[in-house]
PDB file of C-alpha atoms in Angstrom:
ATOM      1  CA  MET A  28       0.047  -0.008   0.046  1.00 56.00           C
ATOM      2  CA  LYS A  29       1.278   3.560  -0.727  1.00 71.00           C
ATOM      3  CA  LYS A  30       2.234   5.890   1.992  1.00 91.00           C
ATOM      4  CA  LEU A  31      -1.082   7.041   3.481  1.00 97.00           C
ATOM      5  CA  LYS A  32      -2.013  10.811   3.868  1.00 98.00           C
ATOM      6  CA  ILE A  33      -4.179  11.133   7.022  1.00 99.00           C
ATOM      7  CA  ALA A  34      -6.145  14.447   7.776  1.00 99.00           C
ATOM      8  CA  ILE A  35      -7.125  14.930  11.353  1.00 99.00           C
ATOM      9  CA  ILE A  36      -9.850  17.563  11.393  1.00 99.00           C
ATOM     10  CA  GLY A  37      -9.462  19.236  14.860  1.00 96.00           C
ATOM     11  CA  GLY A  38      -5.961  17.811  15.074  1.00 94.00           C
ATOM     12  CA  TYR A  39      -4.572  20.053  17.697  1.00 94.00           C
ATOM     13  CA  GLY A  40      -7.019  19.177  20.458  1.00 94.00           C
ATOM     14  CA  GLY A  41      -6.019  16.347  22.991  1.00 95.00           C
ATOM     15  CA  MET A  42      -7.308  13.332  21.073  1.00 96.00           C
ATOM     16  CA  GLY A  43      -6.267  14.813  17.660  1.00 97.00           C
ATOM     17  CA  LYS A  44      -2.755  15.281  18.822  1.00 97.00           C
ATOM     18  CA  PHE A  45      -2.791  11.847  20.219  1.00 98.00           C
ATOM     19  CA  PHE A  46      -3.560  10.235  16.932  1.00 98.00           C
ATOM     20  CA  ALA A  47      -1.471  12.674  14.942  1.00 98.00           C
ATOM     21  CA  ARG A  48       1.516  11.397  16.983  1.00 97.00           C
ATOM     22  CA  ILE A  49       0.619   7.664  16.527  1.00 97.00           C
ATOM     23  CA  PHE A  50       0.172   8.036  12.834  1.00 98.00           C
ATOM     24  CA  LYS A  51       3.322  10.167  12.452  1.00 98.00           C
ATOM     25  CA  ASN A  52       5.325   7.547  14.229  1.00 96.00           C
ATOM     26  CA  GLU A  53       3.917   5.029  11.819  1.00 96.00           C
ATOM     27  CA  GLY A  54       5.495   6.923   8.941  1.00 97.00           C
ATOM     28  CA  PHE A  55       2.285   8.279   7.481  1.00 98.00           C
ATOM     29  CA  ASP A  56       1.831  11.865   6.153  1.00 98.00           C
ATOM     30  CA  VAL A  57      -0.273  13.620   8.653  1.00 99.00           C
ATOM     31  CA  ILE A  58      -2.202  16.870   8.239  1.00 98.00           C
ATOM     32  CA  ILE A  59      -3.956  18.635  11.177  1.00 99.00           C
ATOM     33  CA  THR A  60      -6.486  21.335  10.954  1.00 98.00           C
ATOM     34  CA  GLY A  61      -8.046  23.800  13.440  1.00 95.00           C
ATOM     35  CA  PRO A  62      -9.422  27.282  13.544  1.00 94.00           C
ATOM     36  CA  SER A  63      -6.401  28.945  15.052  1.00 95.00           C
ATOM     37  CA  GLU A  64      -3.537  29.165  12.477  1.00 96.00           C
ATOM     38  CA  GLU A  65      -0.951  30.216  15.265  1.00 97.00           C
ATOM     39  CA  LYS A  66      -1.790  27.255  17.521  1.00 97.00           C
ATOM     40  CA  GLY A  67      -2.151  24.845  14.369  1.00 97.00           C
ATOM     41  CA  ARG A  68       1.372  25.817  13.130  1.00 98.00           C
ATOM     42  CA  ARG A  69       2.901  25.520  16.575  1.00 98.00           C
ATOM     43  CA  VAL A  70       1.438  22.000  17.185  1.00 97.00           C
ATOM     44  CA  ALA A  71       2.350  20.941  13.707  1.00 98.00           C
ATOM     45  CA  ARG A  72       6.078  21.955  14.295  1.00 98.00           C
ATOM     46  CA  GLU A  73       5.889  20.204  17.642  1.00 97.00           C
ATOM     47  CA  LEU A  74       4.600  16.988  16.062  1.00 98.00           C
ATOM     48  CA  GLY A  75       6.407  17.004  12.804  1.00 98.00           C
ATOM     49  CA  VAL A  76       3.196  17.107  10.823  1.00 98.00           C
ATOM     50  CA  TYR A  77       1.543  19.565   8.443  1.00 98.00           C
ATOM     51  CA  TYR A  78      -1.060  22.260   9.331  1.00 98.00           C
ATOM     52  CA  VAL A  79      -3.894  23.344   6.906  1.00 96.00           C
ATOM     53  CA  ARG A  80      -6.431  25.764   8.068  1.00 94.00           C
ATOM     54  CA  ASN A  81      -9.059  24.897   5.444  1.00 96.00           C
ATOM     55  CA  ASN A  82     -11.000  21.682   6.540  1.00 98.00           C
ATOM     56  CA  PRO A  83     -12.320  20.904   3.083  1.00 98.00           C
ATOM     57  CA  ASP A  84      -8.959  21.153   1.457  1.00 97.00           C
ATOM     58  CA  ALA A  85      -7.324  18.798   4.053  1.00 98.00           C
ATOM     59  CA  ALA A  86     -10.228  16.356   3.543  1.00 98.00           C
ATOM     60  CA  GLY A  87     -10.127  16.275  -0.273  1.00 97.00           C
ATOM     61  CA  ASP A  88      -6.467  15.618  -0.281  1.00 94.00           C
ATOM     62  CA  SER A  89      -6.290  12.635   2.027  1.00 98.00           C
ATOM     63  CA  ASP A  90      -6.800   8.879   2.119  1.00 98.00           C
ATOM     64  CA  ILE A  91      -8.189   8.835   5.681  1.00 99.00           C
ATOM     65  CA  VAL A  92     -10.156  11.755   7.284  1.00 99.00           C
ATOM     66  CA  ILE A  93     -10.665  11.731  11.026  1.00 99.00           C
ATOM     67  CA  VAL A  94     -13.101  14.211  12.522  1.00 99.00           C
ATOM     68  CA  SER A  95     -11.841  14.820  16.073  1.00 98.00           C
ATOM     69  CA  VAL A  96     -13.620  17.871  17.416  1.00 98.00           C
ATOM     70  CA  PRO A  97     -15.803  18.473  20.368  1.00 96.00           C
ATOM     71  CA  ILE A  98     -19.114  16.653  20.264  1.00 94.00           C
ATOM     72  CA  SER A  99     -20.982  20.022  19.954  1.00 96.00           C
ATOM     73  CA  GLU A 100     -19.145  20.572  16.685  1.00 97.00           C
ATOM     74  CA  THR A 101     -19.030  17.202  15.300  1.00 98.00           C
ATOM     75  CA  ILE A 102     -22.163  17.305  13.044  1.00 98.00           C
ATOM     76  CA  ASN A 103     -21.425  20.676  11.608  1.00 98.00           C
ATOM     77  CA  VAL A 104     -17.758  19.733  10.804  1.00 98.00           C
ATOM     78  CA  ILE A 105     -18.961  16.463   9.286  1.00 99.00           C
ATOM     79  CA  LYS A 106     -21.373  18.518   7.041  1.00 99.00           C
ATOM     80  CA  GLU A 107     -18.335  20.688   6.122  1.00 98.00           C
ATOM     81  CA  VAL A 108     -15.950  18.144   5.175  1.00 99.00           C
ATOM     82  CA  ALA A 109     -17.825  14.908   4.106  1.00 99.00           C
ATOM     83  CA  PRO A 110     -18.711  16.174   0.563  1.00 99.00           C
ATOM     84  CA  HIS A 111     -14.949  16.809  -0.103  1.00 99.00           C
ATOM     85  CA  VAL A 112     -13.657  13.408   0.903  1.00 99.00           C
ATOM     86  CA  LYS A 113     -12.635  11.589  -2.271  1.00 98.00           C
ATOM     87  CA  GLU A 114     -14.101   8.211  -3.287  1.00 97.00           C
ATOM     88  CA  GLY A 115     -12.065   5.216  -2.046  1.00 98.00           C
ATOM     89  CA  SER A 116     -11.028   7.220   1.052  1.00 99.00           C
ATOM     90  CA  LEU A 117     -12.167   6.566   4.623  1.00 99.00           C
ATOM     91  CA  LEU A 118     -14.178   9.115   6.682  1.00 99.00           C
ATOM     92  CA  MET A 119     -14.270   8.364  10.454  1.00 99.00           C
ATOM     93  CA  ASP A 120     -14.988  10.144  13.682  1.00 98.00           C
ATOM     94  CA  VAL A 121     -13.660   9.724  17.133  1.00 98.00           C
ATOM     95  CA  THR A 122     -16.578  10.633  19.512  1.00 96.00           C
ATOM     96  CA  SER A 123     -18.249   8.984  22.409  1.00 94.00           C
ATOM     97  CA  ILE A 124     -21.674   9.034  20.661  1.00 95.00           C
ATOM     98  CA  LYS A 125     -22.165   7.259  17.474  1.00 98.00           C
ATOM     99  CA  GLU A 126     -25.804   7.304  15.978  1.00 98.00           C
ATOM    100  CA  LYS A 127     -25.912  11.093  14.866  1.00 98.00           C
ATOM    101  CA  PRO A 128     -22.279  11.324  13.656  1.00 99.00           C
ATOM    102  CA  CYS A 129     -22.624   8.081  11.676  1.00 99.00           C
ATOM    103  CA  LYS A 130     -25.913   9.171  10.070  1.00 99.00           C
ATOM    104  CA  ALA A 131     -24.320  12.563   9.136  1.00 99.00           C
ATOM    105  CA  MET A 132     -21.227  10.962   7.651  1.00 99.00           C
ATOM    106  CA  GLU A 133     -23.364   8.632   5.506  1.00 98.00           C
ATOM    107  CA  LYS A 134     -25.751  11.475   4.459  1.00 98.00           C
ATOM    108  CA  PHE A 135     -23.223  14.056   3.496  1.00 99.00           C
ATOM    109  CA  SER A 136     -20.361  11.918   1.880  1.00 98.00           C
ATOM    110  CA  ARG A 137     -20.235  10.471  -1.591  1.00 97.00           C
ATOM    111  CA  ARG A 138     -21.241   6.724  -2.039  1.00 96.00           C
ATOM    112  CA  GLY A 139     -17.729   5.704  -2.805  1.00 98.00           C
ATOM    113  CA  VAL A 140     -16.362   6.863   0.644  1.00 99.00           C
ATOM    114  CA  GLU A 141     -16.077   4.231   3.269  1.00 99.00           C
ATOM    115  CA  ILE A 142     -17.337   5.280   6.764  1.00 99.00           C
ATOM    116  CA  ILE A 143     -16.452   4.059  10.265  1.00 99.00           C
ATOM    117  CA  GLY A 144     -17.652   5.499  13.418  1.00 98.00           C
ATOM    118  CA  THR A 145     -15.216   4.944  16.250  1.00 98.00           C
ATOM    119  CA  HIS A 146     -15.179   5.515  19.977  1.00 98.00           C
ATOM    120  CA  PRO A 147     -11.659   5.377  21.614  1.00 97.00           C
ATOM    121  CA  VAL A 148     -12.745   4.477  25.179  1.00 94.00           C
ATOM    122  CA  PHE A 149      -9.700   6.085  26.737  1.00 94.00           C
ATOM    123  CA  SER A 150      -8.210   9.462  27.389  1.00 93.00           C
ATOM    124  CA  HIS A 151      -5.556  11.050  25.072  1.00 94.00           C
ATOM    125  CA  ARG A 152      -3.377  11.155  28.244  1.00 95.00           C
ATOM    126  CA  VAL A 153      -2.700   7.296  28.155  1.00 95.00           C
ATOM    127  CA  GLY A 154       0.279   7.907  25.860  1.00 89.00           C
ATOM    128  CA  THR A 155      -0.187   4.619  24.034  1.00 95.00           C
ATOM    129  CA  LEU A 156      -2.742   2.527  22.245  1.00 97.00           C
ATOM    130  CA  GLU A 157      -1.601  -0.719  23.767  1.00 97.00           C
ATOM    131  CA  GLY A 158      -4.185  -2.193  25.989  1.00 97.00           C
ATOM    132  CA  GLN A 159      -6.885   0.305  25.253  1.00 98.00           C
ATOM    133  CA  VAL A 160     -10.369  -0.316  24.054  1.00 97.00           C
ATOM    134  CA  PHE A 161     -11.708   0.912  20.633  1.00 97.00           C
ATOM    135  CA  ILE A 162     -15.345   0.502  19.561  1.00 98.00           C
ATOM    136  CA  LEU A 163     -15.873   0.405  15.810  1.00 98.00           C
ATOM    137  CA  THR A 164     -19.258   1.150  14.290  1.00 98.00           C
ATOM    138  CA  PRO A 165     -18.742   0.220  10.561  1.00 98.00           C
ATOM    139  CA  ILE A 166     -21.256   1.955   8.288  1.00 98.00           C
ATOM    140  CA  ARG A 167     -20.015   1.507   4.669  1.00 98.00           C
ATOM    141  CA  GLY A 168     -17.160  -0.467   3.027  1.00 94.00           C
ATOM    142  CA  LYS A 169     -14.859  -3.240   4.095  1.00 95.00           C
ATOM    143  CA  LYS A 170     -11.381  -2.333   2.732  1.00 96.00           C
ATOM    144  CA  TRP A 171     -10.657   0.427   5.328  1.00 98.00           C
ATOM    145  CA  LEU A 172     -12.416  -1.505   8.109  1.00 98.00           C
ATOM    146  CA  ASN A 173     -10.037  -4.454   7.601  1.00 97.00           C
ATOM    147  CA  TRP A 174      -7.071  -1.967   7.465  1.00 97.00           C
ATOM    148  CA  LEU A 175      -8.129  -0.233  10.722  1.00 98.00           C
ATOM    149  CA  LYS A 176      -8.691  -3.576  12.506  1.00 98.00           C
ATOM    150  CA  GLU A 177      -5.313  -4.762  11.418  1.00 98.00           C
ATOM    151  CA  PHE A 178      -3.584  -1.520  12.501  1.00 98.00           C
ATOM    152  CA  LEU A 179      -5.277  -1.575  15.923  1.00 98.00           C
ATOM    153  CA  ASN A 180      -4.485  -5.291  16.451  1.00 98.00           C
ATOM    154  CA  GLU A 181      -0.775  -4.446  15.601  1.00 98.00           C
ATOM    155  CA  HIS A 182      -0.892  -2.017  18.454  1.00 98.00           C
ATOM    156  CA  LYS A 183      -2.564  -4.470  20.854  1.00 98.00           C
ATOM    157  CA  VAL A 184      -5.783  -2.644  21.119  1.00 98.00           C
ATOM    158  CA  ARG A 185      -8.924  -4.370  22.250  1.00 98.00           C
ATOM    159  CA  VAL A 186     -11.289  -3.858  19.315  1.00 98.00           C
ATOM    160  CA  TYR A 187     -15.156  -4.296  19.569  1.00 97.00           C
ATOM    161  CA  GLU A 188     -17.780  -3.841  16.767  1.00 98.00           C
ATOM    162  CA  SER A 189     -21.239  -2.640  17.312  1.00 97.00           C
ATOM    163  CA  THR A 190     -24.053  -0.716  15.440  1.00 97.00           C
ATOM    164  CA  PRO A 191     -24.231   2.878  16.274  1.00 97.00           C
ATOM    165  CA  GLU A 192     -27.650   2.384  18.026  1.00 96.00           C
ATOM    166  CA  GLU A 193     -26.355  -0.496  20.240  1.00 94.00           C
ATOM    167  CA  HIS A 194     -23.233   1.537  21.033  1.00 94.00           C
ATOM    168  CA  ASP A 195     -25.211   4.543  22.256  1.00 88.00           C
ATOM    169  CA  ARG A 196     -27.752   2.505  24.186  1.00 91.00           C
ATOM    170  CA  ILE A 197     -24.902   0.605  26.091  1.00 89.00           C
ATOM    171  CA  MET A 198     -22.908   3.792  26.724  1.00 86.00           C
ATOM    172  CA  ALA A 199     -26.003   5.541  28.142  1.00 84.00           C
ATOM    173  CA  VAL A 200     -26.414   2.723  30.614  1.00 84.00           C
ATOM    174  CA  VAL A 201     -22.607   2.693  31.463  1.00 79.00           C
ATOM    175  CA  GLN A 202     -22.428   6.433  31.910  1.00 76.00           C
ATOM    176  CA  GLY A 203     -25.681   6.413  33.998  1.00 70.00           C
ATOM    177  CA  LEU A 204     -24.153   3.786  36.287  1.00 68.00           C
ATOM    178  CA  THR A 205     -21.262   6.043  37.040  1.00 68.00           C
ATOM    179  CA  HIS A 206     -23.522   8.346  38.857  1.00 67.00           C
ATOM    180  CA  PHE A 207     -24.338   5.553  41.313  1.00 69.00           C
ATOM    181  CA  ALA A 208     -20.766   4.490  41.971  1.00 61.00           C
TER     182      ALA A 208
END
């Protein structure tokens, strides 16, 4: 496989930086985006990656596009970038809710774009993927799903698959239980 180009929309936030570091260390070309050019350029220099201010430009030029923004911004950012993701590429999110982001990715992207909702069930502060839990909610396509599973397995990640609806139902129960602990 050719050297992958990965765009992380919101790439200078905590989780975005975590994944930028992981992918950069694997030898991939990584582009991060974010609204503050000053912060974006500083973080890009720190990580040894590229910064682009324009989300659609970054999305349209990448093999994998990862939406890593606050939940309150996720749907709007998906609407902004999904139409620009090229066919044959992967569009994914990294949020703790799945149903609405997955529906938005499916609605606003081209048919030839593969879609996977993801929920990394850990903090960006862990420093490594090893031993962490990742929930995948595949929506469209198999090529990138197989690639992502293989990548995560190589990093000793515990991978689980779910539907977006089942994920959100289970997470609502789990998060509700924490209030009783």
